Short mmCIF file of C-alpha atoms in Angstrom, two decimals:
data_model
loop_
_atom_site.label_atom_id
_atom_site.label_comp_id
_atom_site.label_asym_id
_atom_site.label_seq_id
_atom_site.Cartn_x
_atom_site.Cartn_y
_atom_site.Cartn_z
CA MET A 1 106.31 124.79 229.23
CA LYS A 2 109.47 122.72 229.67
CA LYS A 3 109.91 124.10 233.17
CA GLN A 4 106.33 123.09 234.01
CA ALA A 5 106.88 119.58 232.66
CA ALA A 6 110.11 119.22 234.64
CA LYS A 7 108.27 120.32 237.82
CA SER A 8 105.47 117.83 237.21
CA LEU A 9 107.99 115.07 236.55
CA ARG A 10 109.88 115.87 239.75
CA ALA A 11 106.66 115.90 241.76
CA PHE A 12 105.72 112.57 240.24
CA ALA A 13 109.15 111.06 241.04
CA ILE A 14 108.84 112.17 244.68
CA GLU A 15 105.29 110.83 244.79
CA LEU A 16 106.51 107.49 243.44
CA ALA A 17 109.28 107.31 246.06
CA VAL A 18 106.94 108.15 248.97
CA TYR A 19 104.33 105.78 247.59
CA SER A 20 106.91 102.94 247.31
CA VAL A 21 107.84 103.34 250.98
CA LEU A 22 104.16 103.25 251.96
CA VAL A 23 103.57 100.15 249.84
CA VAL A 24 106.53 98.30 251.38
CA ILE A 25 105.19 99.09 254.89
CA TYR A 26 101.78 97.94 253.69
CA PHE A 27 103.17 94.59 252.45
CA PHE A 28 104.88 93.79 255.72
CA LEU A 29 102.17 94.97 258.08
CA VAL A 30 98.75 94.47 256.53
CA LEU A 31 99.27 91.54 254.16
CA HIS A 32 101.39 89.64 256.70
CA LEU A 33 98.67 90.03 259.33
CA LEU A 34 95.80 89.26 256.93
CA GLY A 35 97.43 86.31 255.14
CA ASP A 36 96.61 83.51 257.57
CA TRP A 37 93.11 84.81 258.33
CA LEU A 38 92.23 85.06 254.63
CA TYR A 39 93.66 81.59 253.98
CA ARG A 40 91.46 80.07 256.71
CA LEU A 41 88.47 82.00 255.44
CA GLU A 42 89.05 80.78 251.87
CA THR A 43 89.30 77.17 253.08
CA HIS A 44 86.31 77.09 255.44
CA HIS A 45 83.93 79.96 254.60
CA ARG A 46 83.94 80.57 250.83
CA TYR A 47 80.91 82.88 250.74
CA VAL A 48 82.30 85.12 253.48
CA TYR A 49 85.68 85.05 251.72
CA ALA A 50 84.05 86.22 248.45
CA GLY A 51 82.47 89.18 250.24
CA VAL A 52 85.65 90.05 252.11
CA ALA A 53 87.73 89.78 248.91
CA ILE A 54 85.59 92.25 246.99
CA LEU A 55 85.44 94.64 249.96
CA LEU A 56 89.21 94.49 250.43
CA ILE A 57 90.06 95.20 246.80
CA ALA A 58 87.45 97.99 246.52
CA GLY A 59 88.53 99.47 249.85
CA GLN A 60 92.18 99.38 248.89
CA ALA A 61 91.33 101.07 245.56
CA VAL A 62 89.56 103.95 247.29
CA VAL A 63 92.24 104.37 249.99
CA LEU A 64 95.23 104.20 247.63
CA ASP A 65 93.56 106.51 245.14
CA THR A 66 92.96 109.04 247.91
CA VAL A 67 96.54 108.69 249.20
CA THR A 68 98.10 109.18 245.74
CA THR A 69 95.80 112.09 244.90
CA LEU A 70 96.61 113.84 248.20
CA LEU A 71 100.33 113.13 247.80
CA PHE A 72 100.33 114.54 244.28
CA ARG A 73 98.34 117.63 245.30
CA PHE A 74 100.66 118.25 248.28
CA LEU A 75 103.84 117.82 246.22
CA ARG A 76 102.55 119.92 243.32
CA GLY A 77 101.58 122.64 245.77
CA ARG A 78 105.06 122.64 247.27
CA SER A 79 106.84 122.70 243.90
CA ARG A 80 104.96 125.87 242.80
CA MET B 1 106.69 86.23 249.22
CA PHE B 2 104.49 83.18 249.88
CA PHE B 3 100.82 83.36 248.92
CA PRO B 4 99.08 80.59 250.89
CA ILE B 5 95.72 80.69 249.10
CA SER B 6 97.14 79.76 245.68
CA ASN B 7 100.16 78.01 247.26
CA THR B 8 102.75 79.94 245.23
CA HIS B 9 105.92 81.93 245.82
CA ILE B 10 106.03 85.16 243.81
CA ASN B 11 108.29 88.20 244.07
CA PRO B 12 105.98 91.09 245.09
CA ILE B 13 108.02 93.55 242.98
CA TYR B 14 107.17 91.46 239.90
CA LEU B 15 103.47 91.69 240.77
CA VAL B 16 103.67 95.45 241.36
CA VAL B 17 105.41 95.98 237.99
CA VAL B 18 102.84 93.81 236.16
CA GLY B 19 100.06 95.76 237.89
CA PHE B 20 101.72 99.05 236.93
CA VAL B 21 101.88 98.11 233.22
CA ILE B 22 98.27 96.87 233.19
CA GLY B 23 97.23 100.02 235.04
CA ILE B 24 98.64 102.23 232.26
CA PHE B 25 96.82 100.18 229.59
CA GLY B 26 93.62 100.23 231.61
CA GLY B 27 93.65 103.95 232.27
CA PHE B 28 94.49 104.83 228.67
CA PHE B 29 92.42 102.29 226.71
CA GLY B 30 89.69 101.30 229.17
CA VAL B 31 90.58 97.62 229.06
CA GLY B 32 90.99 95.17 231.93
CA GLY B 33 94.37 93.92 230.70
CA SER B 34 93.68 90.23 231.26
CA PHE B 35 95.67 89.35 228.13
CA ILE B 36 98.78 90.45 230.08
CA ALA B 37 97.81 89.59 233.65
CA GLY B 38 96.74 85.99 232.95
CA PRO B 39 99.96 84.96 231.16
CA ALA B 40 102.07 86.99 233.65
CA LEU B 41 100.59 85.06 236.59
CA ARG B 42 100.91 81.75 234.74
CA LEU B 43 104.62 82.47 234.18
CA MET B 44 105.06 82.59 237.96
CA GLY B 45 103.44 79.18 238.36
CA VAL B 46 99.96 80.29 239.43
CA ASP B 47 97.34 77.71 238.43
CA TRP B 48 95.16 78.77 235.50
CA ASN B 49 91.94 78.92 237.55
CA TYR B 50 93.62 81.21 240.13
CA ALA B 51 95.14 83.33 237.35
CA VAL B 52 91.68 83.98 235.86
CA GLY B 53 89.89 84.69 239.16
CA THR B 54 92.71 86.74 240.70
CA ASP B 55 93.03 88.78 237.54
CA LEU B 56 89.33 89.68 237.78
CA ALA B 57 89.72 90.80 241.42
CA HIS B 58 92.69 92.97 240.48
CA ILE B 59 90.71 94.42 237.53
CA VAL B 60 87.98 95.57 239.97
CA GLY B 61 90.45 97.60 242.02
CA LYS B 62 92.28 99.07 239.05
CA SER B 63 89.04 99.99 237.27
CA ILE B 64 87.69 101.77 240.37
CA VAL B 65 90.76 104.02 240.42
CA ALA B 66 90.78 104.63 236.64
CA ALA B 67 86.99 105.17 236.43
CA LYS B 68 87.14 107.64 239.35
CA GLN B 69 89.88 109.61 237.57
CA HIS B 70 87.99 109.51 234.27
CA ARG B 71 84.84 110.68 236.03
CA ALA B 72 86.74 113.71 237.33
CA LEU B 73 87.61 114.50 233.69
CA GLY B 74 83.96 114.09 232.62
CA ASN B 75 84.65 110.86 230.70
CA VAL B 76 82.06 108.57 232.34
CA ASP B 77 78.44 108.11 231.25
CA LEU B 78 76.95 106.53 234.39
CA LYS B 79 73.53 105.86 232.82
CA LEU B 80 75.07 104.01 229.88
CA GLY B 81 77.44 102.13 232.18
CA PHE B 82 74.58 100.79 234.34
CA PHE B 83 72.59 99.59 231.29
CA MET B 84 75.67 97.96 229.82
CA ALA B 85 76.48 96.14 233.05
CA PHE B 86 73.18 94.20 232.81
CA GLY B 87 73.90 93.10 229.23
CA THR B 88 77.49 92.17 230.06
CA ILE B 89 76.58 89.99 233.04
CA ALA B 90 73.89 88.15 231.02
CA GLY B 91 76.32 87.73 228.10
CA ALA B 92 79.12 86.48 230.37
CA GLU B 93 76.84 83.76 231.70
CA CYS B 94 75.95 82.71 228.12
CA GLY B 95 79.64 82.69 227.15
CA ALA B 96 80.45 80.49 230.16
CA GLN B 97 77.62 78.10 229.19
CA LEU B 98 78.98 77.99 225.63
CA ILE B 99 82.36 76.98 227.02
CA GLN B 100 80.70 74.21 229.08
CA ALA B 101 78.88 72.95 225.94
CA LEU B 102 82.15 72.91 223.97
CA LYS B 103 83.85 71.12 226.88
CA ARG B 104 81.22 68.38 226.68
CA ALA B 105 81.73 68.19 222.90
CA GLY B 106 85.46 67.81 223.57
CA ASN B 107 86.83 70.54 221.27
CA VAL B 108 86.82 73.60 223.48
CA ASN B 109 90.49 74.57 223.07
CA THR B 110 90.53 74.46 219.27
CA VAL B 111 87.24 76.35 218.80
CA VAL B 112 88.05 79.04 221.39
CA SER B 113 91.56 79.51 219.99
CA TYR B 114 90.41 79.96 216.38
CA VAL B 115 87.53 82.26 217.37
CA ALA B 116 89.92 84.34 219.49
CA ILE B 117 92.49 84.71 216.66
CA LEU B 118 89.76 85.67 214.21
CA VAL B 119 88.10 88.20 216.54
CA TYR B 120 91.33 89.80 217.82
CA SER B 121 92.82 90.13 214.32
CA GLY B 122 89.52 91.43 212.90
CA ILE B 123 89.24 94.16 215.56
CA ALA B 124 92.88 95.21 215.07
CA ALA B 125 92.55 95.34 211.27
CA PHE B 126 89.29 97.29 211.37
CA MET B 127 90.53 99.82 213.93
CA LEU B 128 93.78 100.29 212.00
CA TRP B 129 91.83 100.99 208.81
CA GLU B 130 89.28 103.30 210.45
CA SER B 131 91.65 105.35 212.63
CA ARG B 132 94.17 105.84 209.81
CA LYS B 133 91.41 106.87 207.41
CA THR B 134 90.02 109.35 209.95
CA LEU B 135 93.45 110.77 210.73
CA ARG B 136 94.32 111.10 207.03
CA SER B 137 91.07 112.83 206.15
CA GLY B 138 91.62 115.19 209.06
CA ARG B 139 87.97 116.12 209.07
CA GLY B 140 85.97 112.92 209.42
CA PRO B 141 82.25 113.28 210.22
CA SER B 142 81.58 114.16 213.85
CA GLN B 143 79.97 111.45 215.95
CA SER B 144 78.18 113.72 218.34
CA GLY B 145 75.59 116.44 218.06
CA LEU B 146 72.47 114.33 217.63
CA VAL B 147 70.95 115.41 220.92
CA LYS B 148 70.18 118.99 221.88
CA GLY B 149 72.08 120.21 224.92
CA ALA B 150 74.57 117.36 224.73
CA GLU B 151 77.56 117.67 227.05
CA SER B 152 79.50 115.22 224.92
CA LYS B 153 83.14 115.56 223.88
CA LYS B 154 83.36 115.69 220.09
CA ASP B 155 85.04 112.90 218.22
CA ARG B 156 85.62 111.98 214.58
CA SER B 157 85.31 108.62 212.88
CA ALA B 158 85.35 107.39 209.28
CA PHE B 159 82.68 104.89 210.37
CA SER B 160 80.23 107.61 211.50
CA PRO B 161 77.68 107.20 208.66
CA VAL B 162 77.09 103.56 209.66
CA THR B 163 76.94 104.54 213.34
CA ARG B 164 74.31 107.19 212.61
CA ASN B 165 72.15 104.63 210.79
CA ILE B 166 72.34 102.38 213.84
CA GLN B 167 71.33 105.31 216.07
CA ARG B 168 68.33 105.97 213.80
CA LEU B 169 66.85 102.52 214.50
CA LYS B 170 63.72 103.45 216.47
CA ILE B 171 63.08 100.36 218.54
CA TRP B 172 61.23 101.14 221.76
CA PRO B 173 62.38 102.10 224.38
CA MET B 174 64.63 104.91 223.12
CA ILE B 175 67.19 106.20 225.64
CA THR B 176 68.71 109.67 225.73
CA LEU B 177 72.28 109.84 226.98
CA PRO B 178 73.10 113.54 227.50
CA THR B 179 76.67 112.86 228.65
CA SER B 180 77.47 110.88 225.50
CA GLY B 181 75.33 113.14 223.34
CA ILE B 182 73.24 110.44 221.71
CA ARG B 183 69.70 109.03 221.64
CA ILE B 184 69.61 105.31 220.96
CA SER B 185 67.47 102.22 221.45
CA LEU B 186 68.01 100.44 224.76
CA TRP B 187 68.15 97.16 222.83
CA THR B 188 71.19 98.32 220.84
CA ILE B 189 73.00 99.13 224.10
CA LEU B 190 72.04 95.80 225.63
CA LEU B 191 73.04 93.91 222.48
CA VAL B 192 76.50 95.53 222.38
CA ALA B 193 76.98 94.80 226.09
CA PHE B 194 75.65 91.26 225.69
CA VAL B 195 78.06 90.47 222.82
CA GLY B 196 80.94 91.88 224.90
CA GLY B 197 79.78 89.72 227.82
CA VAL B 198 79.61 86.58 225.65
CA PHE B 199 83.22 87.15 224.56
CA SER B 200 84.18 87.84 228.17
CA GLY B 201 82.71 84.50 229.28
CA PHE B 202 83.94 82.70 226.17
CA LEU B 203 87.50 84.04 225.87
CA GLY B 204 88.07 85.16 229.48
CA GLY B 205 88.93 88.56 230.93
CA GLY B 206 86.84 91.71 230.79
CA ALA B 207 86.57 91.82 226.94
CA GLY B 208 87.34 95.54 226.87
CA TYR B 209 89.07 94.91 223.51
CA ILE B 210 85.57 94.23 222.08
CA ARG B 211 83.43 96.58 224.17
CA MET B 212 85.46 99.77 223.84
CA PRO B 213 85.54 99.64 219.98
CA SER B 214 81.85 98.57 219.91
CA MET B 215 80.87 101.58 222.00
CA VAL B 216 82.69 103.88 219.59
CA TYR B 217 81.63 102.30 216.28
CA VAL B 218 78.18 100.85 217.03
CA LEU B 219 76.78 103.17 219.72
CA GLY B 220 78.66 106.27 218.54
CA ILE B 221 80.14 107.18 221.93
CA PRO B 222 83.16 109.54 221.72
CA THR B 223 86.40 107.61 222.36
CA HIS B 224 87.29 109.34 225.65
CA LEU B 225 83.81 108.62 227.02
CA ALA B 226 83.92 105.03 225.74
CA VAL B 227 87.19 104.46 227.65
CA GLY B 228 85.83 105.95 230.91
CA THR B 229 82.39 104.34 230.67
CA ASP B 230 83.88 100.96 229.81
CA LEU B 231 86.00 101.15 232.97
CA PHE B 232 82.95 102.02 235.07
CA GLU B 233 81.04 99.14 233.52
CA ILE B 234 84.00 96.80 234.15
CA VAL B 235 83.84 97.67 237.88
CA ILE B 236 80.31 96.23 238.05
CA SER B 237 80.77 93.19 235.79
CA ALA B 238 84.24 92.27 237.14
CA SER B 239 82.90 92.53 240.73
CA TYR B 240 80.24 90.01 239.80
CA GLY B 241 82.90 87.79 238.19
CA THR B 242 85.18 88.09 241.23
CA ILE B 243 82.43 87.02 243.63
CA THR B 244 81.43 83.98 241.53
CA HIS B 245 85.07 82.95 241.05
CA ALA B 246 85.85 83.47 244.76
CA ILE B 247 82.95 81.20 245.72
CA LYS B 248 84.40 78.56 243.36
CA GLY B 249 87.81 78.96 245.04
CA ASN B 250 89.58 80.66 242.11
CA VAL B 251 90.66 83.96 243.72
CA ASP B 252 93.88 84.69 245.63
CA VAL B 253 92.98 88.14 246.90
CA LEU B 254 96.45 88.66 248.41
CA ILE B 255 98.05 88.51 244.95
CA ALA B 256 95.35 90.85 243.62
CA LEU B 257 96.00 93.34 246.44
CA VAL B 258 99.75 93.40 245.77
CA MET B 259 99.27 93.77 241.99
CA HIS B 260 96.82 96.55 242.60
CA THR B 261 99.34 98.72 244.47
CA GLY B 262 101.24 99.10 241.17
CA ALA B 263 98.08 99.44 239.10
CA VAL B 264 96.94 102.51 241.08
CA ILE B 265 99.90 104.59 239.86
CA GLY B 266 99.77 103.09 236.36
CA ALA B 267 96.05 103.79 235.96
CA GLN B 268 96.51 107.43 236.97
CA ILE B 269 99.26 107.88 234.38
CA GLY B 270 97.08 106.22 231.73
CA VAL B 271 94.10 108.45 232.51
CA VAL B 272 96.15 111.65 232.40
CA ALA B 273 97.70 110.53 229.09
CA THR B 274 94.26 110.34 227.40
CA GLN B 275 94.01 114.14 227.74
CA TYR B 276 96.90 114.59 225.33
CA PHE B 277 95.53 112.39 222.52
CA ALA B 278 92.56 112.80 220.17
CA GLY B 279 90.05 109.94 219.77
CA PRO B 280 91.41 108.54 216.47
CA LYS B 281 94.97 108.50 217.88
CA ILE B 282 93.81 106.56 220.96
CA ARG B 283 92.05 104.09 218.64
CA LEU B 284 95.18 103.75 216.48
CA ALA B 285 97.31 103.12 219.57
CA PHE B 286 94.76 100.49 220.65
CA VAL B 287 95.49 98.32 217.56
CA PRO B 288 98.46 96.32 218.99
CA LEU B 289 96.46 95.23 222.06
CA PRO B 290 94.16 92.66 220.39
CA LEU B 291 97.15 91.59 218.28
CA ILE B 292 99.07 90.75 221.47
CA GLY B 293 96.07 88.64 222.51
CA ALA B 294 96.08 86.89 219.10
CA ALA B 295 99.84 86.27 219.33
CA ILE B 296 99.44 84.65 222.76
CA VAL B 297 96.72 82.33 221.42
CA ILE B 298 98.80 81.42 218.33
CA TYR B 299 101.79 80.69 220.60
CA THR B 300 99.59 78.42 222.72
CA LEU B 301 98.27 76.61 219.63
CA VAL B 302 101.69 76.11 218.04
CA THR B 303 103.71 75.12 221.11
CA GLY B 304 100.98 73.45 223.16
CA HIS B 305 102.09 75.44 226.23
CA LYS B 306 99.34 77.43 227.85
CA LEU B 307 100.76 80.77 228.97
#
């Protein structure tokens, strides 16, 4: 039981590390590129901005959830 | 990192950590976590209107992840969630109108603060009493089993006799919810959602601190299902709130996106943790949450600083 918990914890720690690297890349690439465009959209086209905002947050939720699930599955599979 | 929409400089690591903490709370208790996110954004100098709108956008993302995970564990009643979303949206509009009326009367802050303290403390006290009583008895009456072929997860509550009487109210149309294992009047569901919505519009945030306990005690939904279904319902109602706030210029989606990267991991941890706790223990652990909300309001009243 303890061995299983230790394995899960290790897999989670690795997942967290890999995920952190991905998130840092995400900050510098995607948000940096989107920042100005979203700012202009928010200033001049509020309705479009509202639609884009909800799509972005929902899209990110689905993508990140898939990434973390796959990462966890992959790491758990390797630690067995 | 500079966020041009809200014109603020915030350390992204701070946002990720805040998102992570809220994610754990959200995944475990089925709440939006606005009582943490709002003050946390205010501390970094984000204007109050942006704090409210951005928090809602972040709640949408976090709730999608947590609801998806809960659905995989069989903790989401989609039918109930859809019905509740209608009541919540209508209630939120009424709550917002109530705020406008109080604004015109000139005593909005005092009334909202006192109502909030009363409601938060009342929920905490009631849940503390009920969950402790259920845990002590060790064999409280089961909430489920009213519907044949129910797929529901069993739960115990010292408040079950009252809940059963509410379920027996035969006001047309009656709705069968096989996932939750109950048959109940649609009006009861809509009323619970509407009251939650009013508090959401009146006090801000997703009002999960009201809706999750109401689903357990009034509708008789097992705690695990109440948590998952509340999250699913929050996805719909918070999306509506995000769109209306974004149109009014109250959403900095870049902040929400950064916060959400932390919330994804936090929400998954929270969801997995629910598997290791029985319903009454989750409800007992829930008690400090509304008290934190009450403490923040008392702090605001006493010091005059709005967190």
